Every structure is written in structure tokens, then in C-alpha cells.
Coordinates of C-alpha atoms and ligand atoms in Angstrom, one line a residue:
M1 CA 44.4 1.1 17.0
K2 CA 47.8 1.6 15.0
I3 CA 47.5 3.2 11.6
Q4 CA 48.2 0.6 9.0
L5 CA 48.3 0.5 5.3
L6 CA 45.4 -1.8 4.2
A7 CA 46.4 -5.4 2.6
D8 CA 45.9 -5.1 -1.3
E9 CA 42.9 -7.7 -1.1
V10 CA 41.2 -5.6 1.4
A11 CA 41.6 -2.3 -0.4
S12 CA 40.5 -4.0 -3.7
Q13 CA 37.2 -5.3 -1.9
I14 CA 36.5 -2.0 -0.7
A15 CA 36.9 -0.3 -3.9
A16 CA 34.9 -3.2 -5.6
G17 CA 32.1 -2.3 -3.2
E18 CA 31.6 1.0 -5.1
V19 CA 31.7 -0.4 -8.8
V20 CA 30.0 -3.7 -8.3
E21 CA 27.2 -3.2 -6.1
R22 CA 25.0 -5.9 -7.6
P23 CA 24.8 -8.4 -10.4
A24 CA 23.5 -5.9 -12.8
S25 CA 26.6 -3.5 -12.2
V26 CA 28.8 -6.4 -13.5
V27 CA 26.7 -6.9 -16.6
K28 CA 26.7 -2.9 -17.1
E29 CA 30.7 -2.9 -16.8
L30 CA 31.1 -5.8 -18.9
V31 CA 28.6 -4.5 -21.8
E32 CA 30.2 -1.0 -21.5
N33 CA 33.7 -2.8 -22.2
A34 CA 32.2 -4.7 -25.2
I35 CA 30.7 -1.4 -26.7
D36 CA 34.1 0.4 -26.2
A37 CA 35.7 -2.5 -28.0
H38 CA 33.7 -1.6 -31.1
A39 CA 31.6 -5.0 -30.9
H40 CA 28.9 -5.5 -33.6
R41 CA 27.5 -8.3 -31.4
I42 CA 27.0 -8.8 -27.6
D43 CA 25.7 -12.0 -26.1
I44 CA 24.8 -12.1 -22.5
R45 CA 24.0 -15.3 -20.5
I46 CA 22.8 -15.3 -17.0
Q47 CA 22.3 -17.9 -14.5
E48 CA 20.3 -17.5 -11.3
A49 CA 20.1 -13.7 -11.5
G50 CA 23.6 -13.3 -12.0
Q51 CA 24.8 -14.9 -8.8
R52 CA 25.9 -18.0 -10.5
L53 CA 27.0 -16.8 -13.8
I54 CA 27.4 -13.7 -15.9
E55 CA 28.8 -14.2 -19.2
V56 CA 29.4 -11.6 -21.8
S57 CA 30.9 -12.3 -25.1
D58 CA 31.6 -9.8 -27.9
D59 CA 33.2 -9.6 -31.6
G60 CA 35.2 -6.7 -30.7
V61 CA 39.1 -5.7 -31.1
G62 CA 40.1 -8.1 -28.3
I63 CA 42.9 -7.9 -25.9
A64 CA 46.5 -8.9 -26.4
A65 CA 47.7 -12.0 -24.5
E66 CA 50.4 -10.0 -22.9
D67 CA 47.9 -7.4 -21.7
L68 CA 45.5 -9.7 -19.9
P69 CA 47.2 -9.4 -16.5
L70 CA 46.9 -5.7 -16.9
A71 CA 43.4 -5.9 -18.0
V72 CA 42.5 -7.4 -14.5
A73 CA 45.0 -5.1 -12.6
R74 CA 43.6 -2.0 -10.8
H75 CA 43.8 1.6 -12.5
A76 CA 44.7 -0.2 -15.8
T77 CA 43.1 1.2 -18.9
S78 CA 43.8 1.5 -22.7
K79 CA 41.2 4.4 -22.7
L80 CA 43.0 7.2 -20.8
R81 CA 46.6 8.3 -20.8
I82 CA 47.1 11.7 -19.2
A83 CA 44.9 13.6 -16.8
E84 CA 43.8 16.1 -19.5
D85 CA 42.3 13.2 -21.4
L86 CA 39.5 13.0 -18.6
F87 CA 37.9 16.1 -19.8
H88 CA 36.9 14.6 -23.4
I89 CA 36.3 11.1 -22.5
Q90 CA 34.8 9.3 -25.8
T91 CA 34.6 6.0 -24.2
L92 CA 32.2 4.5 -21.6
G93 CA 35.1 3.2 -19.5
F94 CA 38.1 5.0 -18.4
R95 CA 38.6 4.4 -14.6
G96 CA 40.4 1.0 -15.3
E97 CA 38.8 -0.5 -12.2
A98 CA 35.8 -2.7 -13.4
L99 CA 37.7 -5.9 -14.0
A100 CA 40.0 -5.7 -11.2
S101 CA 36.9 -4.9 -9.2
I102 CA 34.9 -7.9 -10.4
G103 CA 37.9 -10.2 -10.2
S104 CA 38.3 -9.5 -6.5
V105 CA 34.9 -10.5 -5.5
S106 CA 34.3 -13.5 -7.9
H107 CA 35.9 -16.2 -10.1
L108 CA 36.7 -14.2 -13.2
T109 CA 37.8 -16.0 -16.6
I110 CA 38.8 -13.8 -19.7
L111 CA 39.1 -15.6 -23.1
S112 CA 40.2 -13.2 -25.8
Q113 CA 41.7 -13.1 -29.2
M114 CA 42.6 -10.0 -31.2
Q115 CA 41.7 -9.4 -34.7
G116 CA 43.9 -11.0 -37.4
M117 CA 45.5 -13.3 -34.7
D118 CA 45.6 -17.1 -34.9
I119 CA 45.8 -17.6 -31.2
G120 CA 44.2 -15.7 -28.3
A121 CA 44.8 -16.4 -24.4
R122 CA 42.9 -17.0 -21.2
I123 CA 43.2 -15.6 -17.9
S124 CA 41.6 -16.8 -14.7
V125 CA 41.3 -14.8 -11.5
D126 CA 40.0 -16.0 -8.3
G127 CA 39.5 -13.4 -5.4
G128 CA 41.8 -10.8 -7.0
R129 CA 44.6 -13.3 -7.5
I130 CA 45.5 -14.5 -11.2
V131 CA 45.4 -18.4 -10.7
E132 CA 46.0 -19.4 -14.5
Q133 CA 47.2 -17.9 -17.7
S134 CA 47.5 -19.8 -21.1
P135 CA 47.4 -19.4 -24.8
L136 CA 44.4 -20.7 -26.4
G137 CA 42.7 -20.4 -29.9
T138 CA 39.1 -19.0 -29.8
A139 CA 37.0 -16.7 -32.0
Q140 CA 38.0 -13.2 -32.5
G141 CA 36.6 -11.1 -29.5
T142 CA 36.4 -11.4 -25.9
Q143 CA 34.4 -13.6 -23.6
I144 CA 34.3 -12.7 -19.9
T145 CA 32.7 -15.1 -17.3
V146 CA 31.9 -14.0 -13.7
E147 CA 31.1 -17.0 -11.4
D148 CA 29.9 -16.9 -8.1
L149 CA 29.7 -13.4 -7.5
F150 CA 30.3 -12.1 -4.1
Y151 CA 31.3 -15.6 -2.9
N152 CA 34.0 -14.0 -0.8
T153 CA 32.0 -11.1 0.5
P154 CA 29.0 -12.7 2.3
A155 CA 27.7 -9.3 3.6
R156 CA 27.2 -8.2 0.1
L157 CA 25.4 -11.4 -0.7
K158 CA 23.0 -10.5 2.1
F159 CA 22.2 -7.2 0.7
L160 CA 21.2 -8.5 -2.7
K161 CA 17.4 -8.0 -3.7
K162 CA 15.3 -10.9 -4.5
P163 CA 16.4 -12.9 -7.5
I164 CA 13.4 -11.6 -9.5
T165 CA 14.3 -8.0 -8.9
E166 CA 18.1 -8.8 -9.8
K167 CA 16.7 -10.3 -13.1
Q168 CA 14.3 -7.6 -13.9
Q169 CA 17.2 -5.1 -13.3
I170 CA 19.5 -7.0 -15.7
T171 CA 17.0 -7.1 -18.4
A172 CA 16.1 -3.5 -17.8
F173 CA 19.6 -2.6 -18.2
V174 CA 20.5 -4.7 -21.3
T175 CA 17.2 -3.6 -23.1
R176 CA 18.0 0.0 -22.7
Y177 CA 21.5 -0.3 -23.9
A178 CA 20.1 -2.2 -27.0
L179 CA 18.0 0.9 -27.7
A180 CA 20.9 3.1 -27.2
Y181 CA 23.0 1.2 -29.5
P182 CA 20.6 -0.2 -32.2
E183 CA 23.6 -0.9 -34.5
I184 CA 24.9 -3.6 -32.0
A185 CA 23.1 -7.0 -32.2
F186 CA 22.2 -7.9 -28.4
R187 CA 21.1 -11.0 -27.1
L188 CA 20.1 -11.7 -23.5
V189 CA 19.7 -15.2 -22.1
Q190 CA 18.5 -15.7 -18.6
D191 CA 18.4 -19.1 -17.2
D192 CA 18.4 -20.5 -20.8
Q193 CA 15.6 -18.5 -21.8
V194 CA 16.1 -15.8 -24.5
E195 CA 14.8 -12.8 -22.8
M196 CA 15.5 -10.3 -25.5
Q197 CA 17.3 -10.0 -28.7
S198 CA 18.0 -7.2 -31.2
P199 CA 18.6 -7.2 -34.7
G200 CA 21.4 -4.8 -34.7
N201 CA 20.1 -3.2 -37.8
G202 CA 20.0 0.4 -36.5
D203 CA 16.4 0.6 -36.2
R204 CA 15.4 1.8 -32.8
R205 CA 11.8 1.2 -33.2
E206 CA 12.4 -2.5 -33.3
V207 CA 14.0 -2.6 -30.2
L208 CA 11.4 -0.3 -28.7
A209 CA 9.0 -3.0 -29.4
Q210 CA 11.1 -5.5 -27.6
I211 CA 11.2 -3.3 -24.5
Y212 CA 7.8 -2.0 -24.2
G213 CA 5.8 -4.4 -26.4
V214 CA 4.4 -3.6 -29.7
T215 CA 1.3 -1.8 -28.4
T216 CA 3.1 0.6 -26.2
A217 CA 6.0 1.0 -28.6
K218 CA 3.7 2.1 -31.3
Q219 CA 2.1 4.8 -29.2
L220 CA 5.5 6.4 -28.1
L221 CA 6.1 9.9 -29.6
E222 CA 9.4 10.1 -31.3
V223 CA 11.7 13.2 -30.0
E224 CA 14.0 14.6 -32.6
F225 CA 15.5 17.8 -31.6
E226 CA 18.7 19.7 -32.2
D227 CA 19.7 23.2 -31.0
Q228 CA 23.0 24.8 -30.0
G229 CA 25.3 21.8 -30.8
I230 CA 23.0 19.6 -28.6
S231 CA 21.1 16.8 -29.8
I232 CA 18.0 15.2 -27.9
Q233 CA 16.3 12.2 -29.4
G234 CA 14.4 9.4 -28.1
F235 CA 10.9 8.5 -27.3
I236 CA 8.4 9.8 -25.0
S237 CA 4.8 8.5 -23.9
P238 CA 1.7 10.8 -25.1
I239 CA 0.0 12.2 -22.1
S240 CA -2.8 9.8 -22.2
M241 CA -0.2 6.9 -21.1
T242 CA 0.8 7.2 -17.8
R243 CA 2.5 5.1 -15.1
S244 CA 2.3 5.1 -11.4
N245 CA 6.5 5.3 -11.0
R246 CA 9.2 6.9 -12.5
K247 CA 10.9 3.6 -13.4
E248 CA 10.5 4.0 -17.1
I249 CA 12.3 7.5 -17.4
T250 CA 15.7 6.7 -18.6
F251 CA 18.4 9.1 -19.7
F252 CA 21.5 8.5 -21.9
V253 CA 24.3 11.1 -21.9
N254 CA 26.7 10.6 -24.9
G255 CA 25.8 6.8 -24.9
R256 CA 26.0 6.4 -21.2
W257 CA 23.0 5.4 -19.1
I258 CA 22.8 7.9 -16.0
Q259 CA 20.6 9.0 -13.1
D260 CA 19.9 12.4 -12.8
I261 CA 17.3 13.6 -10.4
A262 CA 17.4 17.1 -11.8
L263 CA 17.0 15.9 -15.7
T264 CA 14.0 13.6 -14.3
S265 CA 12.3 16.7 -12.8
A266 CA 13.0 18.9 -15.8
L267 CA 11.3 16.1 -17.9
L268 CA 8.5 16.2 -15.5
K269 CA 7.9 19.9 -15.7
A270 CA 7.6 19.6 -19.4
Y271 CA 4.6 17.4 -18.8
Q272 CA 3.5 19.2 -15.6
T273 CA -0.1 20.7 -16.6
Y274 CA -0.9 17.5 -18.4
L275 CA -0.4 14.7 -16.0
M276 CA -2.5 14.0 -12.8
V277 CA -0.4 14.3 -9.5
G278 CA 1.3 10.9 -9.0
R279 CA 1.3 9.9 -12.5
Y280 CA 4.6 9.9 -14.6
P281 CA 5.5 9.5 -18.2
T282 CA 7.5 6.9 -19.9
A283 CA 10.5 8.4 -21.7
I284 CA 13.9 7.2 -23.0
L285 CA 15.9 10.2 -24.2
F286 CA 19.4 10.2 -25.7
I287 CA 21.3 13.6 -25.0
T288 CA 24.3 14.1 -27.2
L289 CA 26.8 17.1 -26.3
P290 CA 30.4 17.9 -26.9
A291 CA 32.4 15.7 -24.4
E292 CA 34.0 18.7 -22.8
D293 CA 30.6 20.0 -21.7
V294 CA 29.9 17.0 -19.4
D295 CA 31.9 15.8 -16.6
V296 CA 31.5 11.8 -16.4
N297 CA 34.0 11.4 -13.6
V298 CA 31.7 12.1 -10.9
H299 CA 30.7 8.6 -9.7
P300 CA 32.6 5.2 -9.1
A301 CA 29.9 3.3 -11.0
K302 CA 29.8 6.4 -13.8
A303 CA 26.1 6.6 -13.1
E304 CA 26.1 10.2 -12.7
V305 CA 27.5 13.2 -14.7
R306 CA 27.8 17.0 -14.2
F307 CA 26.9 19.3 -16.9
R308 CA 29.1 22.4 -17.4
E309 CA 25.8 24.4 -18.1
P310 CA 22.9 22.4 -16.6
D311 CA 20.2 24.9 -17.1
K312 CA 20.8 25.2 -20.8
I313 CA 20.3 21.3 -21.1
F314 CA 17.3 21.3 -18.9
S315 CA 15.6 23.8 -20.9
L316 CA 16.3 22.4 -24.3
M317 CA 15.3 19.1 -23.1
Q318 CA 11.8 20.7 -21.8
R319 CA 11.5 22.3 -25.3
A320 CA 12.2 18.9 -27.2
V321 CA 9.7 17.1 -25.0
K322 CA 7.1 19.9 -25.3
R323 CA 7.4 20.1 -29.2
A324 CA 6.9 16.4 -29.4
L325 CA 3.8 16.4 -27.2
L326 CA 2.6 19.0 -29.3
A327 CA 3.2 17.7 -32.6
F328 CA 1.3 14.7 -31.6
S329 CA -1.7 15.8 -29.4
P330 CA -3.8 12.9 -29.0
V331 CA -7.5 12.7 -29.8
P332 CA -9.8 12.5 -26.7
Q333 CA -11.2 9.2 -26.0
F334 CA -14.4 9.8 -24.3
S335 CA -16.7 12.7 -23.9
P336 CA -18.1 13.5 -20.4
N337 CA -16.8 17.0 -19.6
I338 CA -16.9 16.4 -16.0
W339 CA -13.5 14.4 -16.2
R340 CA -11.7 16.8 -18.2
T341 CA -9.0 18.9 -16.4
A342 CA -8.8 22.2 -18.4
V343 CA -5.0 23.3 -19.2
P344 CA -4.5 26.4 -17.1
S345 CA -4.3 29.4 -19.4
S346 CA -0.7 30.3 -17.6
S347 CA 0.2 27.0 -19.4
P348 CA 3.8 27.8 -20.9
I349 CA 2.9 26.6 -24.3
N350 CA 0.0 27.7 -26.5
L351 CA -2.2 24.7 -27.5
P352 CA -3.9 24.8 -30.8
D353 CA -7.0 23.4 -29.4
Q354 CA -7.2 22.9 -25.8
Q355 CA -9.9 20.3 -26.2
E356 CA -7.1 18.1 -27.5
L357 CA -5.3 18.1 -24.4
N358 CA -7.8 17.4 -22.0
L359 CA -6.8 14.5 -19.5
I360 CA -8.3 11.3 -19.0
P361 CA -7.3 10.7 -15.4
D362 CA -7.4 7.3 -13.7
P363 CA -10.8 7.0 -12.4
L364 CA -9.5 5.4 -9.3
E365 CA -7.5 8.3 -8.3
K366 CA -10.7 10.6 -8.6
I367 CA -12.5 8.1 -6.7
E368 CA -9.8 8.3 -3.8
E369 CA -9.9 12.1 -3.8
S370 CA -13.6 12.6 -3.9
S371 CA -14.5 10.0 -0.9
T372 CA -11.7 11.5 1.2
S373 CA -13.0 15.0 0.7
V374 CA -16.4 13.9 1.4
E375 CA -15.4 12.2 4.6
A376 CA -12.9 15.0 5.6
G377 CA -15.7 17.6 5.2
Q378 CA -18.0 15.5 7.6
V379 CA -15.3 14.7 10.2
A380 CA -15.9 18.0 11.7
E381 CA -19.6 17.7 11.9
P382 CA -20.9 16.4 15.2
A383 CA -23.1 14.0 13.0
S384 CA -20.1 12.2 11.5
E385 CA -20.9 8.7 12.9
N386 CA -24.0 9.0 10.7
I387 CA -21.9 8.7 7.6
L388 CA -22.3 5.0 7.8
F389 CA -19.5 3.2 6.3
R390 CA -19.6 -0.3 7.5
P391 CA -16.6 -2.0 6.0
S392 CA -18.6 -5.2 5.4
G393 CA -22.2 -6.3 5.8
E394 CA -25.1 -6.6 3.5
I395 CA -27.0 -3.8 2.0
P396 CA -30.7 -3.5 1.9
I397 CA -32.7 -3.6 -1.4
L398 CA -32.2 -0.3 -3.2
R399 CA -34.4 1.6 -5.5
L400 CA -32.5 3.3 -8.2
V401 CA -32.8 7.2 -8.3
G402 CA -30.3 7.9 -11.3
Q403 CA -26.9 8.5 -12.4
V404 CA -24.8 11.7 -11.2
G405 CA -21.9 13.0 -13.4
A406 CA -21.7 9.9 -15.3
T407 CA -19.8 8.4 -12.0
Y408 CA -22.2 7.8 -9.2
I409 CA -25.4 5.9 -9.0
V410 CA -27.8 7.4 -6.7
A411 CA -30.2 5.0 -4.9
E412 CA -32.6 4.9 -2.0
G413 CA -32.9 2.3 0.6
P414 CA -35.3 1.9 3.5
D415 CA -32.6 3.7 5.7
G416 CA -31.8 6.5 3.7
L417 CA -29.7 7.6 0.6
Y418 CA -26.9 5.6 -1.1
L419 CA -24.4 7.2 -3.4
I420 CA -22.6 4.3 -5.1
D421 CA -19.2 4.7 -7.1
Q422 CA -19.9 2.8 -10.2
H423 CA -16.5 1.9 -11.0
A424 CA -15.8 0.5 -7.5
A425 CA -19.2 -1.1 -7.2
H426 CA -18.6 -2.9 -10.5
E427 CA -15.2 -3.9 -9.6
R428 CA -16.8 -5.6 -6.4
V429 CA -19.5 -7.4 -8.4
L430 CA -17.1 -8.7 -10.9
Y431 CA -14.7 -9.8 -8.5
E432 CA -17.3 -11.8 -6.4
K433 CA -18.6 -13.4 -9.7
M434 CA -15.1 -14.8 -10.3
I435 CA -14.0 -15.7 -6.8
N436 CA -17.2 -16.7 -5.1
R437 CA -18.4 -19.1 -7.4
H438 CA -19.5 -22.6 -6.5
E439 CA -19.2 -24.3 -10.1
A440 CA -16.6 -24.1 -13.0
I441 CA -16.4 -20.5 -14.5
P442 CA -18.3 -20.7 -18.0
I443 CA -15.9 -19.9 -20.6
Q444 CA -16.2 -18.7 -24.2
N445 CA -13.8 -19.7 -26.8
L446 CA -12.6 -16.5 -29.0
L447 CA -13.6 -16.8 -32.8
Q448 CA -10.1 -15.5 -33.5
P449 CA -7.4 -16.3 -31.0
V450 CA -5.6 -13.1 -30.0
T451 CA -1.8 -12.9 -29.6
I452 CA 0.1 -10.3 -27.6
N453 CA 3.3 -9.4 -27.3
L454 CA 4.9 -8.3 -23.9
P455 CA 8.1 -6.7 -22.7
P456 CA 10.4 -9.4 -21.3
D457 CA 9.8 -8.6 -17.6
A458 CA 6.0 -8.5 -18.1
A459 CA 6.1 -11.7 -20.2
R460 CA 7.9 -13.7 -17.5
I461 CA 5.3 -12.5 -14.9
L462 CA 2.6 -13.6 -17.0
G463 CA 4.1 -17.0 -18.0
E464 CA 4.3 -17.8 -14.3
S465 CA 0.7 -16.7 -13.7
L466 CA -0.8 -18.9 -16.5
P467 CA -2.0 -21.7 -14.2
I468 CA -3.9 -19.2 -12.2
L469 CA -5.5 -17.6 -15.2
Q470 CA -6.2 -21.1 -16.6
H471 CA -8.0 -21.8 -13.4
Y472 CA -10.3 -18.9 -13.7
G473 CA -11.1 -19.7 -17.4
F474 CA -8.6 -17.9 -19.6
I475 CA -6.9 -20.1 -21.8
V476 CA -3.6 -18.2 -22.6
E477 CA -0.6 -20.0 -23.7
E478 CA 3.0 -19.1 -24.6
F479 CA 3.4 -18.5 -28.5
G480 CA 7.0 -17.8 -29.0
L481 CA 9.4 -15.1 -27.6
N482 CA 7.7 -12.9 -25.1
T483 CA 4.5 -13.6 -27.1
F484 CA 1.3 -15.2 -25.7
R485 CA -2.0 -16.4 -27.4
I486 CA -5.3 -16.1 -26.0
S487 CA -7.9 -18.6 -27.2
A488 CA -10.7 -18.2 -24.6
V489 CA -11.7 -16.0 -21.7
P490 CA -14.5 -16.4 -19.0
S491 CA -18.0 -15.6 -20.5
L492 CA -18.4 -12.9 -18.1
F493 CA -15.7 -10.8 -20.1
I494 CA -16.7 -11.7 -23.6
M495 CA -17.4 -8.1 -24.5
A496 CA -13.8 -7.2 -23.4
D497 CA -10.9 -6.8 -25.4
P498 CA -9.0 -10.0 -24.5
A499 CA -5.6 -8.5 -25.1
A500 CA -6.4 -5.6 -22.7
L501 CA -7.8 -8.2 -20.2
V502 CA -4.7 -10.3 -20.1
R503 CA -2.3 -7.4 -20.1
S504 CA -3.9 -6.0 -17.0
V505 CA -2.5 -8.8 -15.0
V506 CA 1.1 -7.6 -15.8
E507 CA 0.5 -3.8 -16.1
D508 CA 2.4 -1.4 -13.9
F509 CA 4.2 -3.6 -11.4
E510 CA 6.5 -1.8 -9.3
E511 CA 10.1 -3.0 -9.2
D512 CA 10.0 -4.5 -5.6
E513 CA 6.7 -5.9 -5.8
T514 CA 7.0 -9.6 -6.3
P515 CA 4.2 -10.2 -8.4
L516 CA 4.5 -14.1 -8.5
K517 CA 5.7 -15.5 -5.5
G518 CA 3.5 -13.4 -3.4
M519 CA 0.8 -12.8 -5.6
L520 CA -2.4 -14.5 -4.6
E521 CA -5.0 -15.4 -7.0
E522 CA -7.2 -13.0 -5.5
R523 CA -4.8 -10.3 -6.5
I524 CA -4.5 -11.2 -10.1
I525 CA -8.5 -11.4 -10.3
A526 CA -8.8 -8.1 -8.7
R527 CA -6.5 -6.6 -11.0
I528 CA -8.4 -7.9 -13.9
C529 CA -11.7 -6.8 -12.3
K530 CA -10.3 -3.4 -11.9
R531 CA -9.5 -3.0 -15.6
M532 CA -12.9 -4.5 -16.8
A533 CA -15.2 -2.5 -14.5
V534 CA -17.0 0.5 -16.0
K535 CA -15.3 3.5 -15.4
G536 CA -16.2 6.8 -13.6
G537 CA -17.4 9.1 -16.5
Q538 CA -19.2 6.2 -18.3
I539 CA -22.9 6.9 -19.0
L540 CA -25.1 3.8 -18.1
D541 CA -28.5 3.3 -19.1
T542 CA -31.2 2.6 -16.7
E543 CA -31.2 -1.0 -17.1
E544 CA -27.3 -1.1 -16.6
Q545 CA -27.8 1.1 -13.5
K546 CA -30.6 -1.3 -12.2
G547 CA -28.5 -4.4 -12.9
L548 CA -25.3 -2.9 -11.1
L549 CA -27.6 -2.2 -7.8
R550 CA -29.2 -5.9 -8.1
D551 CA -25.6 -7.4 -8.6
L552 CA -24.1 -5.4 -5.5
E553 CA -27.1 -6.2 -3.5
T554 CA -26.0 -9.9 -3.8
C555 CA -22.4 -9.5 -3.0
V556 CA -20.8 -10.7 0.3
S557 CA -19.0 -7.6 0.8
P558 CA -20.7 -5.0 -1.0
R559 CA -19.2 -2.0 0.6
T560 CA -15.6 -1.9 -0.6
C561 CA -14.0 -2.7 -3.8
P562 CA -11.4 -5.6 -4.0
H563 CA -8.7 -3.1 -3.3
G564 CA -10.4 -1.9 0.1
R565 CA -11.8 1.4 -1.2
P566 CA -15.4 2.2 -0.5
T567 CA -18.0 1.4 -3.0
M568 CA -20.7 3.6 -1.5
I569 CA -21.5 6.4 1.0
H570 CA -24.6 6.1 2.9
L571 CA -26.5 9.3 4.0
S572 CA -28.8 7.8 6.7
V573 CA -32.4 9.1 7.2
D574 CA -31.3 10.2 10.7
L575 CA -28.3 12.3 9.2
L576 CA -30.4 14.0 6.6
E577 CA -32.9 14.9 9.2
R578 CA -30.3 16.2 11.5
Q579 CA -28.6 18.3 8.8
F580 CA -31.8 19.9 7.7
G581 CA -32.6 20.6 11.1
R582 CA -35.7 18.5 11.1
R583 CA -35.0 16.4 14.1
G584 CA -35.1 19.3 16.4
A585 CA -38.2 20.6 14.9
R586 CA -40.1 17.5 15.3
S587 CA -39.4 16.7 18.8
M588 CA -40.6 20.2 19.7
Ligands
LIG1 P1 38.2 0.5 -18.3 O1 37.0 0.1 -19.2 O2 37.7 1.6 -17.4 O3 39.3 0.8 -19.1 P2 38.2 -2.2 -17.3 O4 38.6 -2.6 -15.9 O5 36.5 -2.3 -17.4 O6 38.5 -0.6 -17.4 O7 38.8 -2.9 -18.4 C1 40.3 -2.9 -18.6 C2 40.9 -2.9 -19.9 O8 40.5 -4.1 -20.5 C3 40.0 -1.9 -20.8 O9 40.7 -0.5 -21.0 C4 40.2 -2.6 -22.3 O10 41.6 -2.3 -22.7 C5 40.4 -4.0 -21.8 N1 39.0 -4.8 -22.0 C6 38.2 -5.1 -21.1 N2 37.1 -5.6 -21.6 C7 37.2 -5.6 -23.1 C8 36.7 -6.3 -24.2 N3 35.3 -6.8 -24.1 N4 37.3 -6.2 -25.4 C9 38.3 -5.6 -25.4 N5 39.0 -5.1 -24.5 C10 38.6 -5.2 -23.2
LIG2 MG1 35.2 -1.0 -18.2

């Protein structure tokens, strides 16, 4: 084929692919422009996860009518003049690409009026071409409307994630910018619902509650650190509060949200000895350093930066985080020593009191570890088939022997010894009581209804799970923005904390888990049961242990928890005899 210059439209679409990858990237570019325009108020309106409509209005400085065609032209910017400027960028934008890129893959309309002017102007762009331009009176500031995003790039449309994921991404983005810029009042409306609103009074704690919910926000530790001209501020989770993924680790560098694997691993190092493998902290940290010390022109979407002295930044960040962790060492929540992971003495910091930093691991992980190690140990043995683990099937009547390590129940049956994981077993029992019932679930009204406040994502998931919850005896209703009121729970759970109970429905969802559409009732109930089951490490009295055995005996599938992990290990008489060498002796 002959070499040819690409037509302008083709070239713009290629470039647009780098800058606007998904609806959330459009929101990002528009919000960043509004921040650069010194807005005090930014309103974001989204329809259909941004595919139908993204509208961002601000009360910033506005764009001069005669500049509008330039604003939508490629490489046109008011933020940079000469190449040298690139090394001390103070604004979020500088590439002059966003509006041109967005305009080439959507129907774009800009309405703007500058401060002190009586009239503004409007410009419309369709698939990269200006189709209309006219003077128009409007409010001071700028309103940018993006309709039918990617209408002319069907391939891109196909790559979009499910609408719920895109919606979450947009919410995650806006809430984090609201936290980074607490002096700006943000308001996000998705499909006519107010998802979040920040007061714009400069108080980060208030925004924090909107993002993470009041309870979590209260627990977060504040980081306030300054050294060698670098400031590190923000919030991190205490070691008792962990997540199963890194999604809640966010960094801002000079007011810009960036992704940086090295920064993330530096943060994880600061937590290293305190967290179980596979558990991650929540953190949102704002790093401020001289503009000359960071290169922001690394990535078309400006999502990455390069530090002039990366090691210095990493070690300062670790110091900042460790200091905050130490200043707020949490009080241990329960006692059995067996669950405590001692902090190794080689730990980089000296703890005032080792006791204080003991870990409370997720009992499930412990179970997983221990059950596999037992099984792995046995696989090599010739008698391995005797570790009876039938995935289903009834169990015989069991006689209680006792509790071991505050975690396992030992019982004897006609066919040998049973080692039962109390947490997994209780999960199973609760689950079957909820699911395999034949009449309506008895419910208990709360003397005092309880209200809970959730982050917007979680609130939406919970909102959509309400009918299922109601079916299972929870009376929960929406009660204002991202707030719910619980007025009754199934009698089975009357001893539980109702807020924790309902929260367990929406905790720890992964980005791509579709909690609603794909989530069966069973999964919601399984989550609740997991949360409500007795934990490993909890001492049970004899009656409780016996009760658990009786309940387990009546289960349809007593041998696994609702998540499929084993509830018990069976050491058969046969196995015991062989292991002790009795089998041979007898037959002789
Ligand atoms: P960049 O932000 O990199 O300069 P953009 O394509 O995002 O490039 O925007 C082009 C120009 O349009 C900006 O430099 C700015 O002058 C103007 N502009 C865009 N959005 C706004 C806004 N919300 N308020 C005022 N001016 C804006
Ligand atoms: Mg911009």
C-alpha cells in the first residue's frame, strides 16, 4: 500500500482513543477543565452511565466567544505557551487535546460566558466538525454537554464495561476529586439521582463520609506530614480495617489523580508486617511537591507521572504512613492469643507495645489455610482416601468432645472423629435456616430503628437488593440520600448489630462483580450468614457447642459452608487405626 497522510478526522479519532477511553475519562477531562477555570461549583449530570449524556457545568472564568472554535481545536490550550512551561505545569490540563478528542467521538456542545460579560456564546461540534456557533446569554461559567459518546466509533462502544461498572467508575472519580478539592462544591447526578454532593466548605472529613460512609470515615486515620519541601496529607485505614483488593488506594500528586504501581507498593510496604497476605488498606493520599520535581507529561490521559527522585518520595510516604499508624494504634478487639500474629522483631519500626498491633485476621482465610495444609499433608500418605470429605451427604449423630483453639469443635461419631470448623459450620446452619424454610421467616421489629449511611456505590447496590432483603425478613427502606432505615430483622439475627448485618450485603464488592443483576438471593443471604456466623477465635460454652452440632446434623448439606469450603474434617476409625499401626497388629 502507498503511504498517505491520514485524513484529519481519522487522525483525531486515533488520538481521541488515547485521551477518552471510556465515559469516566470524559468526566475526568471536563472536571479538570472546570478546576483549571477556578470554579467554586461543579455540577455533573450523567444519563445512562455517560453513554447518553455527560454534562459538566461550572462557575469558572468562562471562555471568550471568539475562542470557542479554538477550544475545540486540537493542540489549542490557554495553559501552556512554550515548551519550557512543560516543566512547571500548575494546571491539570496542558495538552489542549481533550475537547478536540471528545468532539471527534460525540455530539459536543459548549455554552460559556466570561466573567463580567452580558452575553456568552454556544458552539456545537459533531464528530469533529463545528456545526453551529451563535451568541447566547447564559450564566457566568461554562457548561459542556457530551451526547451519544462513541456514536461514530462502534468498536469503542463494544469495549465499554457494563453500565453499572461505568457508573461506579464515574462516581469513584468524582468523589475522589471532591475530596482532593474540598473547597469546590461538587454535585453528581446519575440518571436523575443525586449520587453525591460536597459542601465546598474546605472540610475534607465531611466529603470523606460521603465517599466511605460515616462509620468507615470515622475510623480512618489522618496523615499530616511535611519534610524536605514535600507534603503528604490524607487518610489511611487502621490495620484492623482491610479490604480484599487495592481499589481503595488512591494517590493525588499536585492535585492530579494518578496511577502509580511503585507508589502503591511503597504504601503496602509501610503496612507490610501488619496485614495478612491478600488484604489491602484503604488510603487516599495527597502528595504535594514542587512542580519542577515531577514530570506530568508521560501519559496522554495524564494518569501517570514521573518523579525526579522517586525513592525519596516513596520513603517519605512510608514514613508518613507509619507515623500515622503508630500514632493511632488500635485497641485489640478480642483476646484468644492463638489468632495473634506477632510483629517480627526485625520490623522496621519500634512499637511502643507489641500487643497493640496484633492482627485480627479474617477467620475465613485462616480456615482456608489450615484446611489446605491438613489436606496437603495427607495427600502424600497412602491412606489419603480415608480423610473422608464427602462434599454432601448427611452426617451421623455426633457426641461433643470439646472446643480446640477456640476455633474447632471436636466431636465423635460412630465412624470416627470429626474436626469441625465452628465458623464455617455456623455459616452453613444460618444459611439453611434462612433458605430452606417452609413458612414465612419470623421477624423481629427493632425497638429503635437504625439508620445507616453508605457510600454512593454501596447505596445503589443495597437499594436494588431491598426486595430480596424484604423477602427474607429485613425491613429496610431508603431514608434520604445514600441513607437507609432498618426497622426489623429476622428473629434469627436479633442479637446481631442490625447495621453490620445490612452492611454485609454490600461490603467488599469487586469492581467487576455485578452484585445486582447476577446476584442471586442465595449469594446475598450467604454474605449475611458469613458475617453473622461465630468467628474462629470465639470461645463457645458447652451448650453453644452442642447446639451447633445439633443444628449441623439437621442440615441438608452439612459438609460445606455456603461458599463451598469444608465445614469439617473426618478422621475415620479406619484411618486412625492405620495411622497408629493398629490395623496390621490386629490382623496378625
Ligand atoms: P487543556 O485543558 O489541555 O488546555 P482542553 O481541550 O481540555 O485542553 O481545553 C481547551 C481549552 O479550552 C483550555 O485550555 C481552556 O482555555 C478552555 N476551557 C475548556 N474547558 C473550560 C472551562 N470549563 N472553563 C473555562 N475554559 C475552559
Ligand atoms: Mg483539559
